[in-house]
């Protein structure tokens, strides 16, 4: 079967992009969603905003991938992603499988400098929640990966808490 992915124009819809104040409001709102889920996912969303990580990259982020100094800028060395798919499409038979970075060879590491604000958020997250046995940062209280629908639901509820009614109806941060 021959198939080619559809061409994308690469343009970003400016109506979706939040400003720094809105991003911080959304991150605060995430921490108020649910008793456990929102507070555990706040840092994952912060990594997506401040470091530009894809959701699967954030889901695969491990403690050993992070350089978090007491002050100043830090560094994330991205090595793996953890995309979610149907069990029959993974090598492990699980819904999540560790993969290499998108559009890169499997052994390529992508260094991502992170601002002091994200370093502090990551340090706080580690102090509060620790890591999974394999070092992953963003896991449920039972140590499992969050499903895509779980963090999508948290984001939807955070938008409702942080944005004005007319902004909720818009594509802002959708």
PDB file of C-alpha atoms in Angstrom:
ATOM      1  CA  UNK A   1       0.000   0.000   0.000  1.00  0.00           C
ATOM      2  CA  UNK A   2       1.392   3.384  -0.931  1.00  0.00           C
ATOM      3  CA  UNK A   3       0.573   6.254   1.370  1.00  0.00           C
ATOM      4  CA  UNK A   4       2.060   9.657   1.841  1.00  0.00           C
ATOM      5  CA  UNK A   5       1.389  11.822   4.858  1.00  0.00           C
ATOM      6  CA  UNK A   6      -0.563  14.987   4.050  1.00  0.00           C
ATOM      7  CA  UNK A   7       1.566  18.067   3.598  1.00  0.00           C
ATOM      8  CA  UNK A   8       1.416  20.620   6.347  1.00  0.00           C
ATOM      9  CA  UNK A   9       2.024  24.279   5.776  1.00  0.00           C
ATOM     10  CA  UNK A  10       3.858  24.674   9.104  1.00  0.00           C
ATOM     11  CA  UNK A  11       1.889  27.765  10.068  1.00  0.00           C
ATOM     12  CA  UNK A  12       0.910  28.212  13.703  1.00  0.00           C
ATOM     13  CA  UNK A  13      -2.589  29.479  14.391  1.00  0.00           C
ATOM     14  CA  UNK A  14      -1.853  32.551  16.520  1.00  0.00           C
ATOM     15  CA  UNK A  15      -5.325  32.357  18.080  1.00  0.00           C
ATOM     16  CA  UNK A  16      -4.215  29.204  19.930  1.00  0.00           C
ATOM     17  CA  UNK A  17      -0.978  30.560  21.426  1.00  0.00           C
ATOM     18  CA  UNK A  18      -1.152  31.823  25.007  1.00  0.00           C
ATOM     19  CA  UNK A  19       0.917  34.652  26.413  1.00  0.00           C
ATOM     20  CA  UNK A  20       3.155  34.038  29.465  1.00  0.00           C
ATOM     21  CA  UNK A  21       0.574  35.318  31.968  1.00  0.00           C
ATOM     22  CA  UNK A  22      -2.138  33.061  30.500  1.00  0.00           C
ATOM     23  CA  UNK A  23       0.251  30.097  30.551  1.00  0.00           C
ATOM     24  CA  UNK A  24       0.967  30.602  34.238  1.00  0.00           C
ATOM     25  CA  UNK A  25      -2.753  30.929  34.982  1.00  0.00           C
ATOM     26  CA  UNK A  26      -3.417  27.683  33.120  1.00  0.00           C
ATOM     27  CA  UNK A  27      -0.645  25.881  35.010  1.00  0.00           C
ATOM     28  CA  UNK A  28      -2.074  27.084  38.307  1.00  0.00           C
ATOM     29  CA  UNK A  29      -5.551  25.968  37.221  1.00  0.00           C
ATOM     30  CA  UNK A  30      -4.215  22.496  36.326  1.00  0.00           C
ATOM     31  CA  UNK A  31      -3.113  22.059  39.933  1.00  0.00           C
ATOM     32  CA  UNK A  32      -6.739  22.559  41.054  1.00  0.00           C
ATOM     33  CA  UNK A  33      -8.184  19.878  38.775  1.00  0.00           C
ATOM     34  CA  UNK A  34      -8.966  16.791  40.789  1.00  0.00           C
ATOM     35  CA  UNK A  35      -7.445  15.658  44.028  1.00  0.00           C
ATOM     36  CA  UNK A  36      -4.404  13.890  42.537  1.00  0.00           C
ATOM     37  CA  UNK A  37      -4.414  14.021  38.758  1.00  0.00           C
ATOM     38  CA  UNK A  38      -4.075  17.777  38.231  1.00  0.00           C
ATOM     39  CA  UNK A  39      -1.279  18.346  40.739  1.00  0.00           C
ATOM     40  CA  UNK A  40       0.664  15.416  39.255  1.00  0.00           C
ATOM     41  CA  UNK A  41       0.208  16.721  35.683  1.00  0.00           C
ATOM     42  CA  UNK A  42       0.997  20.403  36.327  1.00  0.00           C
ATOM     43  CA  UNK A  43       4.717  19.870  35.774  1.00  0.00           C
ATOM     44  CA  UNK A  44       4.112  17.837  32.618  1.00  0.00           C
ATOM     45  CA  UNK A  45       2.180  20.758  31.134  1.00  0.00           C
ATOM     46  CA  UNK A  46       4.912  23.141  32.339  1.00  0.00           C
ATOM     47  CA  UNK A  47       7.473  21.061  30.407  1.00  0.00           C
ATOM     48  CA  UNK A  48       5.330  21.316  27.294  1.00  0.00           C
ATOM     49  CA  UNK A  49       5.063  25.096  27.669  1.00  0.00           C
ATOM     50  CA  UNK A  50       8.527  26.133  28.884  1.00  0.00           C
ATOM     51  CA  UNK A  51      10.598  23.465  27.063  1.00  0.00           C
ATOM     52  CA  UNK A  52       8.365  22.891  24.035  1.00  0.00           C
ATOM     53  CA  UNK A  53       8.111  19.148  24.656  1.00  0.00           C
ATOM     54  CA  UNK A  54       5.593  17.012  22.811  1.00  0.00           C
ATOM     55  CA  UNK A  55       3.197  15.132  25.110  1.00  0.00           C
ATOM     56  CA  UNK A  56       4.900  11.788  24.362  1.00  0.00           C
ATOM     57  CA  UNK A  57       8.314  13.335  25.085  1.00  0.00           C
ATOM     58  CA  UNK A  58       7.080  14.663  28.418  1.00  0.00           C
ATOM     59  CA  UNK A  59       5.479  11.302  29.245  1.00  0.00           C
ATOM     60  CA  UNK A  60       8.839   9.590  28.705  1.00  0.00           C
ATOM     61  CA  UNK A  61      10.880  12.146  30.683  1.00  0.00           C
ATOM     62  CA  UNK A  62      13.013  10.554  33.397  1.00  0.00           C
ATOM     63  CA  UNK A  63      14.886  12.028  36.335  1.00  0.00           C
ATOM     64  CA  UNK A  64      18.206  10.965  34.815  1.00  0.00           C
ATOM     65  CA  UNK A  65      17.404  13.066  31.710  1.00  0.00           C
ATOM     66  CA  UNK A  66      17.256  16.283  33.750  1.00  0.00           C
ATOM     67  CA  UNK A  67      20.025  18.554  34.980  1.00  0.00           C
ATOM     68  CA  UNK A  68      18.388  20.693  37.661  1.00  0.00           C
ATOM     69  CA  UNK A  69      20.849  23.055  39.364  1.00  0.00           C
ATOM     70  CA  UNK A  70      19.898  24.840  42.589  1.00  0.00           C
ATOM     71  CA  UNK A  71      19.908  28.146  40.672  1.00  0.00           C
ATOM     72  CA  UNK A  72      19.948  29.205  37.046  1.00  0.00           C
ATOM     73  CA  UNK A  73      19.153  27.414  33.822  1.00  0.00           C
ATOM     74  CA  UNK A  74      18.885  23.643  33.604  1.00  0.00           C
ATOM     75  CA  UNK A  75      18.928  21.107  30.824  1.00  0.00           C
ATOM     76  CA  UNK A  76      16.729  18.268  29.645  1.00  0.00           C
ATOM     77  CA  UNK A  77      18.471  15.643  27.518  1.00  0.00           C
ATOM     78  CA  UNK A  78      15.617  14.047  25.610  1.00  0.00           C
ATOM     79  CA  UNK A  79      16.338  10.454  24.654  1.00  0.00           C
ATOM     80  CA  UNK A  80      12.975   8.683  24.515  1.00  0.00           C
ATOM     81  CA  UNK A  81       9.324   9.283  23.896  1.00  0.00           C
ATOM     82  CA  UNK A  82       6.470   7.297  25.363  1.00  0.00           C
ATOM     83  CA  UNK A  83       3.606   7.461  22.854  1.00  0.00           C
ATOM     84  CA  UNK A  84       0.286   5.795  23.538  1.00  0.00           C
ATOM     85  CA  UNK A  85      -1.276   3.445  21.020  1.00  0.00           C
ATOM     86  CA  UNK A  86      -3.225   0.217  20.807  1.00  0.00           C
ATOM     87  CA  UNK A  87      -1.531  -2.782  22.473  1.00  0.00           C
ATOM     88  CA  UNK A  88      -1.291  -4.676  19.216  1.00  0.00           C
ATOM     89  CA  UNK A  89       0.918  -1.963  17.715  1.00  0.00           C
ATOM     90  CA  UNK A  90       3.582  -1.961  20.450  1.00  0.00           C
ATOM     91  CA  UNK A  91       6.586  -4.213  20.866  1.00  0.00           C
ATOM     92  CA  UNK A  92       5.828  -4.764  24.551  1.00  0.00           C
ATOM     93  CA  UNK A  93       2.124  -5.565  24.246  1.00  0.00           C
ATOM     94  CA  UNK A  94       1.348  -2.566  26.482  1.00  0.00           C
ATOM     95  CA  UNK A  95      -0.474   0.632  25.495  1.00  0.00           C
ATOM     96  CA  UNK A  96       2.754   2.612  25.939  1.00  0.00           C
ATOM     97  CA  UNK A  97       6.103   1.811  24.394  1.00  0.00           C
ATOM     98  CA  UNK A  98       9.426   3.598  24.714  1.00  0.00           C
ATOM     99  CA  UNK A  99      10.516   4.915  21.343  1.00  0.00           C
ATOM    100  CA  UNK A 100      13.242   7.148  19.973  1.00  0.00           C
ATOM    101  CA  UNK A 101      12.599  10.816  19.305  1.00  0.00           C
ATOM    102  CA  UNK A 102      10.307  11.686  16.435  1.00  0.00           C
ATOM    103  CA  UNK A 103      12.091  12.237  13.100  1.00  0.00           C
ATOM    104  CA  UNK A 104      15.466  11.262  14.637  1.00  0.00           C
ATOM    105  CA  UNK A 105      17.631   8.162  14.793  1.00  0.00           C
ATOM    106  CA  UNK A 106      17.094   6.034  17.916  1.00  0.00           C
ATOM    107  CA  UNK A 107      20.415   6.950  19.548  1.00  0.00           C
ATOM    108  CA  UNK A 108      20.115  10.733  19.089  1.00  0.00           C
ATOM    109  CA  UNK A 109      19.785  12.914  22.191  1.00  0.00           C
ATOM    110  CA  UNK A 110      18.118  16.318  21.926  1.00  0.00           C
ATOM    111  CA  UNK A 111      19.384  18.783  24.545  1.00  0.00           C
ATOM    112  CA  UNK A 112      16.738  21.291  25.631  1.00  0.00           C
ATOM    113  CA  UNK A 113      17.789  24.237  27.825  1.00  0.00           C
ATOM    114  CA  UNK A 114      15.158  25.003  30.456  1.00  0.00           C
ATOM    115  CA  UNK A 115      14.606  28.309  32.258  1.00  0.00           C
ATOM    116  CA  UNK A 116      15.024  28.671  36.021  1.00  0.00           C
ATOM    117  CA  UNK A 117      11.229  28.769  36.488  1.00  0.00           C
ATOM    118  CA  UNK A 118      10.850  25.281  34.995  1.00  0.00           C
ATOM    119  CA  UNK A 119      13.873  24.013  36.955  1.00  0.00           C
ATOM    120  CA  UNK A 120      12.119  25.097  40.171  1.00  0.00           C
ATOM    121  CA  UNK A 121       8.829  23.486  39.100  1.00  0.00           C
ATOM    122  CA  UNK A 122      10.608  20.209  38.284  1.00  0.00           C
ATOM    123  CA  UNK A 123      12.511  20.209  41.602  1.00  0.00           C
ATOM    124  CA  UNK A 124       9.259  20.805  43.501  1.00  0.00           C
ATOM    125  CA  UNK A 125       7.550  18.000  41.548  1.00  0.00           C
ATOM    126  CA  UNK A 126      10.353  15.567  42.386  1.00  0.00           C
ATOM    127  CA  UNK A 127      10.242  16.518  46.075  1.00  0.00           C
ATOM    128  CA  UNK A 128       6.469  16.044  46.186  1.00  0.00           C
ATOM    129  CA  UNK A 129       5.859  13.032  43.947  1.00  0.00           C
ATOM    130  CA  UNK A 130       9.231  11.375  43.323  1.00  0.00           C
ATOM    131  CA  UNK A 131       9.531   9.117  40.285  1.00  0.00           C
ATOM    132  CA  UNK A 132       8.379   5.756  38.997  1.00  0.00           C
ATOM    133  CA  UNK A 133      10.706   2.768  39.428  1.00  0.00           C
ATOM    134  CA  UNK A 134      12.244   3.450  36.017  1.00  0.00           C
ATOM    135  CA  UNK A 135      12.780   7.154  36.821  1.00  0.00           C
ATOM    136  CA  UNK A 136       9.808   8.563  34.875  1.00  0.00           C
ATOM    137  CA  UNK A 137       8.477  11.800  36.329  1.00  0.00           C
ATOM    138  CA  UNK A 138       4.856  11.811  35.229  1.00  0.00           C
ATOM    139  CA  UNK A 139       2.981   8.797  36.522  1.00  0.00           C
ATOM    140  CA  UNK A 140      -0.226   8.092  38.393  1.00  0.00           C
ATOM    141  CA  UNK A 141      -0.159   7.389  42.128  1.00  0.00           C
ATOM    142  CA  UNK A 142       0.083   3.676  41.244  1.00  0.00           C
ATOM    143  CA  UNK A 143       3.118   4.277  38.993  1.00  0.00           C
ATOM    144  CA  UNK A 144       1.360   3.885  35.632  1.00  0.00           C
ATOM    145  CA  UNK A 145       1.510   6.295  32.695  1.00  0.00           C
ATOM    146  CA  UNK A 146      -1.262   8.845  32.286  1.00  0.00           C
ATOM    147  CA  UNK A 147      -3.451   8.163  29.264  1.00  0.00           C
ATOM    148  CA  UNK A 148      -3.829  10.818  26.607  1.00  0.00           C
ATOM    149  CA  UNK A 149      -7.498  11.127  27.474  1.00  0.00           C
ATOM    150  CA  UNK A 150      -6.621  11.734  31.144  1.00  0.00           C
ATOM    151  CA  UNK A 151      -4.387  14.708  30.515  1.00  0.00           C
ATOM    152  CA  UNK A 152      -6.723  16.022  27.784  1.00  0.00           C
ATOM    153  CA  UNK A 153      -9.554  16.005  30.329  1.00  0.00           C
ATOM    154  CA  UNK A 154      -7.399  17.817  32.904  1.00  0.00           C
ATOM    155  CA  UNK A 155      -6.448  20.466  30.333  1.00  0.00           C
ATOM    156  CA  UNK A 156     -10.072  20.978  29.319  1.00  0.00           C
ATOM    157  CA  UNK A 157     -11.091  21.529  32.955  1.00  0.00           C
ATOM    158  CA  UNK A 158      -8.103  23.842  33.568  1.00  0.00           C
ATOM    159  CA  UNK A 159      -9.111  25.996  30.585  1.00  0.00           C
ATOM    160  CA  UNK A 160     -12.567  26.349  32.138  1.00  0.00           C
ATOM    161  CA  UNK A 161     -10.989  27.504  35.426  1.00  0.00           C
ATOM    162  CA  UNK A 162      -8.353  29.848  34.007  1.00  0.00           C
ATOM    163  CA  UNK A 163      -9.949  31.516  30.997  1.00  0.00           C
ATOM    164  CA  UNK A 164     -12.786  33.967  30.523  1.00  0.00           C
ATOM    165  CA  UNK A 165     -16.001  32.561  28.940  1.00  0.00           C
ATOM    166  CA  UNK A 166     -15.270  34.132  25.550  1.00  0.00           C
ATOM    167  CA  UNK A 167     -11.737  32.682  25.633  1.00  0.00           C
ATOM    168  CA  UNK A 168     -13.068  29.214  26.464  1.00  0.00           C
ATOM    169  CA  UNK A 169     -15.198  29.359  23.324  1.00  0.00           C
ATOM    170  CA  UNK A 170     -12.167  30.431  21.272  1.00  0.00           C
ATOM    171  CA  UNK A 171      -9.285  28.175  20.139  1.00  0.00           C
ATOM    172  CA  UNK A 172      -6.972  29.794  22.766  1.00  0.00           C
ATOM    173  CA  UNK A 173      -4.891  27.046  24.422  1.00  0.00           C
ATOM    174  CA  UNK A 174      -7.212  24.417  22.950  1.00  0.00           C
TER     175      UNK A 174
END
